[in-house]
Amino acid sequence: MHLGLGYSLRETAARGRAGNLADVSDVALLKRLRNASTFFRQLCLLLLQEQEKQPPAFLMSGLPVRLVDATHVKEPGKTGSIWRMHIAMNLTNLECDYFDVTPAKGQENGETLIRIPIQPGECLMGDRAYGTVAGLAYVSNYGGFSIARIASNFPIEDANGKRVSLLEYMRTLKKPGDCKEWSVHLRHNGQVIPGRLCAIHKSQEAVDKAARKVVNRGKRKQQNVASETVE
């Protein structure tokens, strides 16, 4: 009732008593929720089992994969401060193994792989905010692997060390469902890091949706959207 329907803790406790579910106060319920992380993880694992989802092959191989992300959280009240919450979760057992809260703005408070502790042999996976040369180089220097979406202006080099355009690679995908991979290199502070660029052509529905989103965002910000960005 509290998490799924949005009832306050006090109302949830009152409804629980009225329905003979549990005779607990709102404070007692709050304390139980704070200690329920293992319970919630077990629920998630059971839901996956009910859907008969098979783990990806890379998990079956024993590669430790950790998902990283961040979100904004706000203190209660009209004037509550906004913070950024950073989380890393082990994809094998769905356990949170890193957690930090920083101010929402300011240097070194953004979403970056550099703040995530890593052990050799681990793989960090994140969205486009984590697809930076500095972050990927950090993971490589500690003997780890990384998977991240990248922006269209991401600096990549071919096997000969020549700077290449990401769009040139993407234009070789002609129809929805086409997928390819290329061997590429990153360069950071004189260090050359080998990598793999993977791409898949979106469905026409996803293409149209993404194009509308880009154009509408440009209109809201009163900015001209480059044709390359739409492409």
mmCIF file of C-alpha atoms in Angstrom:
data_model
loop_
_atom_site.group_PDB
_atom_site.id
_atom_site.type_symbol
_atom_site.label_atom_id
_atom_site.label_comp_id
_atom_site.label_asym_id
_atom_site.label_seq_id
_atom_site.Cartn_x
_atom_site.Cartn_y
_atom_site.Cartn_z
ATOM 1 C CA MET A 1 0.000 0.000 0.000
ATOM 2 C CA HIS A 2 2.798 2.426 0.863
ATOM 3 C CA LEU A 3 5.125 1.717 -2.067
ATOM 4 C CA GLY A 4 2.645 0.580 -4.686
ATOM 5 C CA LEU A 5 -0.335 2.848 -4.035
ATOM 6 C CA GLY A 6 1.420 5.860 -2.539
ATOM 7 C CA TYR A 7 -0.343 5.901 0.829
ATOM 8 C CA SER A 8 1.514 7.645 3.626
ATOM 9 C CA LEU A 9 3.081 5.510 6.337
ATOM 10 C CA ARG A 10 0.405 6.624 8.794
ATOM 11 C CA GLU A 11 -2.465 5.778 6.429
ATOM 12 C CA THR A 12 -0.834 2.450 5.500
ATOM 13 C CA ALA A 13 -0.584 1.481 9.189
ATOM 14 C CA ALA A 14 -4.221 2.495 9.754
ATOM 15 C CA ARG A 15 -5.433 0.479 6.765
ATOM 16 C CA GLY A 16 -3.352 -2.470 7.913
ATOM 17 C CA ARG A 17 -5.058 -2.440 11.313
ATOM 18 C CA ALA A 18 -8.532 -1.980 9.796
ATOM 19 C CA GLY A 19 -7.983 -4.911 7.443
ATOM 20 C CA ASN A 20 -6.487 -7.161 10.134
ATOM 21 C CA LEU A 21 -3.242 -7.363 8.161
ATOM 22 C CA ALA A 22 -0.880 -6.093 10.850
ATOM 23 C CA ASP A 23 -1.076 -4.036 14.037
ATOM 24 C CA VAL A 24 1.972 -1.790 13.643
ATOM 25 C CA SER A 25 2.540 1.933 13.963
ATOM 26 C CA ASP A 26 3.804 4.105 11.126
ATOM 27 C CA VAL A 27 7.198 4.359 12.879
ATOM 28 C CA ALA A 28 7.439 0.578 13.193
ATOM 29 C CA LEU A 29 6.549 0.198 9.515
ATOM 30 C CA LEU A 30 9.254 2.681 8.549
ATOM 31 C CA LYS A 31 11.865 0.764 10.548
ATOM 32 C CA ARG A 32 10.852 -2.472 8.860
ATOM 33 C CA LEU A 33 11.085 -0.943 5.390
ATOM 34 C CA ARG A 34 14.566 0.379 6.161
ATOM 35 C CA ASN A 35 15.679 -3.177 6.926
ATOM 36 C CA ALA A 36 13.863 -4.829 4.015
ATOM 37 C CA SER A 37 16.514 -4.630 1.284
ATOM 38 C CA THR A 38 17.069 -8.410 1.267
ATOM 39 C CA PHE A 39 13.306 -8.958 1.078
ATOM 40 C CA PHE A 40 12.939 -6.634 -1.920
ATOM 41 C CA ARG A 41 15.887 -8.303 -3.671
ATOM 42 C CA GLN A 42 14.269 -11.713 -3.168
ATOM 43 C CA LEU A 43 11.010 -10.383 -4.625
ATOM 44 C CA CYS A 44 12.869 -9.171 -7.736
ATOM 45 C CA LEU A 45 14.587 -12.548 -8.163
ATOM 46 C CA LEU A 46 11.256 -14.360 -7.802
ATOM 47 C CA LEU A 47 9.640 -12.088 -10.394
ATOM 48 C CA LEU A 48 12.433 -12.908 -12.846
ATOM 49 C CA GLN A 49 11.982 -16.615 -12.162
ATOM 50 C CA GLU A 50 8.228 -16.318 -12.794
ATOM 51 C CA GLN A 51 8.942 -14.814 -16.200
ATOM 52 C CA GLU A 52 11.366 -17.689 -16.896
ATOM 53 C CA LYS A 53 14.018 -15.235 -17.974
ATOM 54 C CA GLN A 54 17.338 -16.893 -18.747
ATOM 55 C CA PRO A 55 20.461 -15.045 -17.574
ATOM 56 C CA PRO A 56 22.567 -13.571 -20.395
ATOM 57 C CA ALA A 57 25.472 -15.715 -21.582
ATOM 58 C CA PHE A 58 28.074 -13.355 -20.131
ATOM 59 C CA LEU A 59 26.600 -13.849 -16.658
ATOM 60 C CA MET A 60 26.647 -17.613 -17.067
ATOM 61 C CA SER A 61 30.353 -17.346 -17.936
ATOM 62 C CA GLY A 62 31.069 -15.930 -14.485
ATOM 63 C CA LEU A 63 31.967 -12.388 -15.587
ATOM 64 C CA PRO A 64 31.100 -10.027 -12.690
ATOM 65 C CA VAL A 65 28.846 -7.376 -14.259
ATOM 66 C CA ARG A 66 27.771 -4.313 -12.286
ATOM 67 C CA LEU A 67 25.146 -1.796 -13.388
ATOM 68 C CA VAL A 68 25.863 1.839 -12.499
ATOM 69 C CA ASP A 69 23.422 4.743 -12.500
ATOM 70 C CA ALA A 70 22.447 7.895 -10.639
ATOM 71 C CA THR A 71 19.268 9.802 -9.910
ATOM 72 C CA HIS A 72 18.166 13.005 -8.201
ATOM 73 C CA VAL A 73 16.557 12.816 -4.768
ATOM 74 C CA LYS A 74 14.907 15.706 -2.940
ATOM 75 C CA GLU A 75 14.604 16.440 0.741
ATOM 76 C CA PRO A 76 11.028 16.787 2.032
ATOM 77 C CA GLY A 77 9.442 20.203 1.992
ATOM 78 C CA LYS A 78 9.068 23.013 -0.524
ATOM 79 C CA THR A 79 12.624 24.243 0.033
ATOM 80 C CA GLY A 80 14.252 20.804 0.288
ATOM 81 C CA SER A 81 17.708 20.467 -1.250
ATOM 82 C CA ILE A 82 18.269 18.261 -4.301
ATOM 83 C CA TRP A 83 21.005 15.620 -4.156
ATOM 84 C CA ARG A 84 22.434 13.080 -6.594
ATOM 85 C CA MET A 85 22.350 9.439 -5.524
ATOM 86 C CA HIS A 86 24.948 7.134 -7.132
ATOM 87 C CA ILE A 87 24.391 3.367 -7.150
ATOM 88 C CA ALA A 88 26.194 0.289 -8.441
ATOM 89 C CA MET A 89 24.348 -3.039 -8.492
ATOM 90 C CA ASN A 90 25.762 -6.516 -9.064
ATOM 91 C CA LEU A 91 23.751 -7.962 -11.936
ATOM 92 C CA THR A 92 24.404 -11.545 -10.846
ATOM 93 C CA ASN A 93 22.650 -11.329 -7.468
ATOM 94 C CA LEU A 94 20.888 -7.924 -7.732
ATOM 95 C CA GLU A 95 22.731 -6.614 -4.669
ATOM 96 C CA CYS A 96 23.745 -2.976 -4.302
ATOM 97 C CA ASP A 97 27.497 -2.969 -3.706
ATOM 98 C CA TYR A 98 28.154 0.785 -3.922
ATOM 99 C CA PHE A 99 26.110 3.760 -2.764
ATOM 100 C CA ASP A 100 26.919 7.439 -2.410
ATOM 101 C CA VAL A 101 25.062 10.749 -2.164
ATOM 102 C CA THR A 102 26.568 14.004 -3.431
ATOM 103 C CA PRO A 103 25.296 17.494 -4.212
ATOM 104 C CA ALA A 104 23.388 17.574 -7.489
ATOM 105 C CA LYS A 105 25.688 20.206 -8.956
ATOM 106 C CA GLY A 106 29.369 20.980 -8.820
ATOM 107 C CA GLN A 107 32.591 19.476 -10.081
ATOM 108 C CA GLU A 108 33.162 15.753 -9.539
ATOM 109 C CA ASN A 109 29.496 15.254 -8.596
ATOM 110 C CA GLY A 110 28.296 14.125 -12.011
ATOM 111 C CA GLU A 111 27.643 10.631 -13.332
ATOM 112 C CA THR A 112 31.026 9.068 -14.020
ATOM 113 C CA LEU A 113 32.676 5.668 -13.810
ATOM 114 C CA ILE A 114 35.649 7.270 -12.075
ATOM 115 C CA ARG A 115 33.857 7.412 -8.708
ATOM 116 C CA ILE A 116 32.950 3.685 -8.752
ATOM 117 C CA PRO A 117 35.444 1.372 -6.951
ATOM 118 C CA ILE A 118 36.399 -1.512 -9.233
ATOM 119 C CA GLN A 119 38.336 -4.769 -8.986
ATOM 120 C CA PRO A 120 40.327 -6.357 -11.833
ATOM 121 C CA GLY A 121 38.125 -8.488 -14.049
ATOM 122 C CA GLU A 122 34.874 -6.685 -13.269
ATOM 123 C CA CYS A 123 32.659 -5.116 -15.923
ATOM 124 C CA LEU A 124 30.810 -1.825 -15.349
ATOM 125 C CA MET A 125 27.756 -1.087 -17.505
ATOM 126 C CA GLY A 126 26.142 2.343 -17.743
ATOM 127 C CA ASP A 127 24.090 4.614 -19.970
ATOM 128 C CA ARG A 128 25.350 7.449 -22.163
ATOM 129 C CA ALA A 129 26.305 9.660 -19.229
ATOM 130 C CA TYR A 130 29.029 7.133 -18.380
ATOM 131 C CA GLY A 131 30.330 6.807 -21.933
ATOM 132 C CA THR A 132 33.315 9.157 -21.590
ATOM 133 C CA VAL A 133 36.913 8.538 -22.571
ATOM 134 C CA ALA A 134 38.179 9.421 -19.085
ATOM 135 C CA GLY A 135 35.753 7.015 -17.422
ATOM 136 C CA LEU A 136 36.458 4.128 -19.781
ATOM 137 C CA ALA A 137 40.198 4.707 -19.399
ATOM 138 C CA TYR A 138 39.838 4.636 -15.601
ATOM 139 C CA VAL A 139 38.179 1.222 -15.738
ATOM 140 C CA SER A 140 40.788 -0.116 -18.157
ATOM 141 C CA ASN A 141 43.659 1.107 -15.970
ATOM 142 C CA TYR A 142 42.289 -0.926 -13.042
ATOM 143 C CA GLY A 143 42.049 -4.083 -15.120
ATOM 144 C CA GLY A 144 38.297 -3.918 -15.664
ATOM 145 C CA PHE A 145 35.909 -3.809 -18.592
ATOM 146 C CA SER A 146 33.148 -1.361 -19.419
ATOM 147 C CA ILE A 147 30.011 -1.218 -21.554
ATOM 148 C CA ALA A 148 28.376 2.138 -22.173
ATOM 149 C CA ARG A 149 26.324 4.008 -24.723
ATOM 150 C CA ILE A 150 28.219 6.823 -26.400
ATOM 151 C CA ALA A 151 27.288 10.184 -27.869
ATOM 152 C CA SER A 152 27.561 10.972 -31.573
ATOM 153 C CA ASN A 153 30.671 13.121 -31.028
ATOM 154 C CA PHE A 154 32.555 10.417 -29.112
ATOM 155 C CA PRO A 155 36.247 10.453 -30.213
ATOM 156 C CA ILE A 156 37.230 7.068 -31.673
ATOM 157 C CA GLU A 157 40.121 5.912 -33.859
ATOM 158 C CA ASP A 158 40.425 3.018 -36.279
ATOM 159 C CA ALA A 159 43.096 0.319 -36.084
ATOM 160 C CA ASN A 160 45.557 2.667 -37.834
ATOM 161 C CA GLY A 161 45.105 5.437 -35.272
ATOM 162 C CA LYS A 162 43.013 7.626 -37.602
ATOM 163 C CA ARG A 163 40.169 9.651 -36.054
ATOM 164 C CA VAL A 164 36.902 8.460 -37.573
ATOM 165 C CA SER A 165 33.329 9.693 -37.466
ATOM 166 C CA LEU A 166 30.815 7.625 -35.566
ATOM 167 C CA LEU A 167 28.181 8.588 -38.138
ATOM 168 C CA GLU A 168 30.232 7.002 -40.928
ATOM 169 C CA TYR A 169 29.998 3.660 -39.170
ATOM 170 C CA MET A 170 26.285 4.072 -38.504
ATOM 171 C CA ARG A 171 25.516 4.772 -42.172
ATOM 172 C CA THR A 172 26.571 1.229 -43.056
ATOM 173 C CA LEU A 173 23.480 -0.065 -41.219
ATOM 174 C CA LYS A 174 20.838 0.051 -43.929
ATOM 175 C CA LYS A 175 17.647 -1.414 -42.469
ATOM 176 C CA PRO A 176 15.996 -2.077 -39.084
ATOM 177 C CA GLY A 177 17.582 -4.958 -37.246
ATOM 178 C CA ASP A 178 20.991 -4.647 -38.941
ATOM 179 C CA CYS A 179 23.813 -4.917 -36.407
ATOM 180 C CA LYS A 180 27.581 -4.661 -36.739
ATOM 181 C CA GLU A 181 30.704 -4.345 -34.652
ATOM 182 C CA TRP A 182 34.070 -2.722 -35.282
ATOM 183 C CA SER A 183 37.459 -2.751 -33.570
ATOM 184 C CA VAL A 184 38.256 0.793 -32.464
ATOM 185 C CA HIS A 185 40.683 2.589 -30.151
ATOM 186 C CA LEU A 186 40.389 5.337 -27.576
ATOM 187 C CA ARG A 187 43.189 7.760 -26.765
ATOM 188 C CA HIS A 188 43.529 9.302 -23.302
ATOM 189 C CA ASN A 189 46.610 11.121 -21.951
ATOM 190 C CA GLY A 190 48.851 9.355 -24.451
ATOM 191 C CA GLN A 191 47.342 5.971 -23.629
ATOM 192 C CA VAL A 192 45.751 3.896 -26.398
ATOM 193 C CA ILE A 193 42.894 1.661 -25.273
ATOM 194 C CA PRO A 194 41.465 -0.999 -27.597
ATOM 195 C CA GLY A 195 37.702 -1.319 -27.694
ATOM 196 C CA ARG A 196 34.729 -2.649 -29.612
ATOM 197 C CA LEU A 197 32.036 -0.469 -31.160
ATOM 198 C CA CYS A 198 28.641 -2.194 -31.433
ATOM 199 C CA ALA A 199 25.567 -0.814 -33.170
ATOM 200 C CA ILE A 200 22.064 -1.934 -34.108
ATOM 201 C CA HIS A 201 19.620 -0.204 -36.459
ATOM 202 C CA LYS A 202 16.462 0.775 -34.599
ATOM 203 C CA SER A 203 12.992 -0.164 -35.762
ATOM 204 C CA GLN A 204 11.219 2.489 -37.835
ATOM 205 C CA GLU A 205 8.889 3.209 -34.916
ATOM 206 C CA ALA A 206 11.869 3.774 -32.586
ATOM 207 C CA VAL A 207 13.586 5.908 -35.251
ATOM 208 C CA ASP A 208 10.552 8.183 -35.621
ATOM 209 C CA LYS A 209 10.132 8.470 -31.861
ATOM 210 C CA ALA A 210 13.802 9.387 -31.321
ATOM 211 C CA ALA A 211 13.727 11.966 -34.136
ATOM 212 C CA ARG A 212 10.619 13.650 -32.703
ATOM 213 C CA LYS A 213 12.247 13.761 -29.282
ATOM 214 C CA VAL A 214 15.371 15.454 -30.645
ATOM 215 C CA VAL A 215 13.398 18.012 -32.666
ATOM 216 C CA ASN A 216 11.004 18.808 -29.808
ATOM 217 C CA ARG A 217 13.895 19.258 -27.374
ATOM 218 C CA GLY A 218 15.479 21.733 -29.792
ATOM 219 C CA LYS A 219 12.225 23.690 -30.032
ATOM 220 C CA ARG A 220 11.868 23.882 -26.242
ATOM 221 C CA LYS A 221 15.405 25.196 -25.910
ATOM 222 C CA GLN A 222 15.002 27.406 -28.999
ATOM 223 C CA GLN A 223 18.021 25.776 -30.614
ATOM 224 C CA ASN A 224 18.614 24.704 -34.192
ATOM 225 C CA VAL A 225 19.061 20.951 -34.431
ATOM 226 C CA ALA A 226 21.804 19.805 -36.821
ATOM 227 C CA SER A 227 20.812 17.291 -39.492
ATOM 228 C CA GLU A 228 23.581 14.989 -38.260
ATOM 229 C CA THR A 229 21.974 14.955 -34.809
ATOM 230 C CA VAL A 230 18.622 13.899 -36.239
ATOM 231 C CA GLU A 231 20.325 11.252 -38.395
#
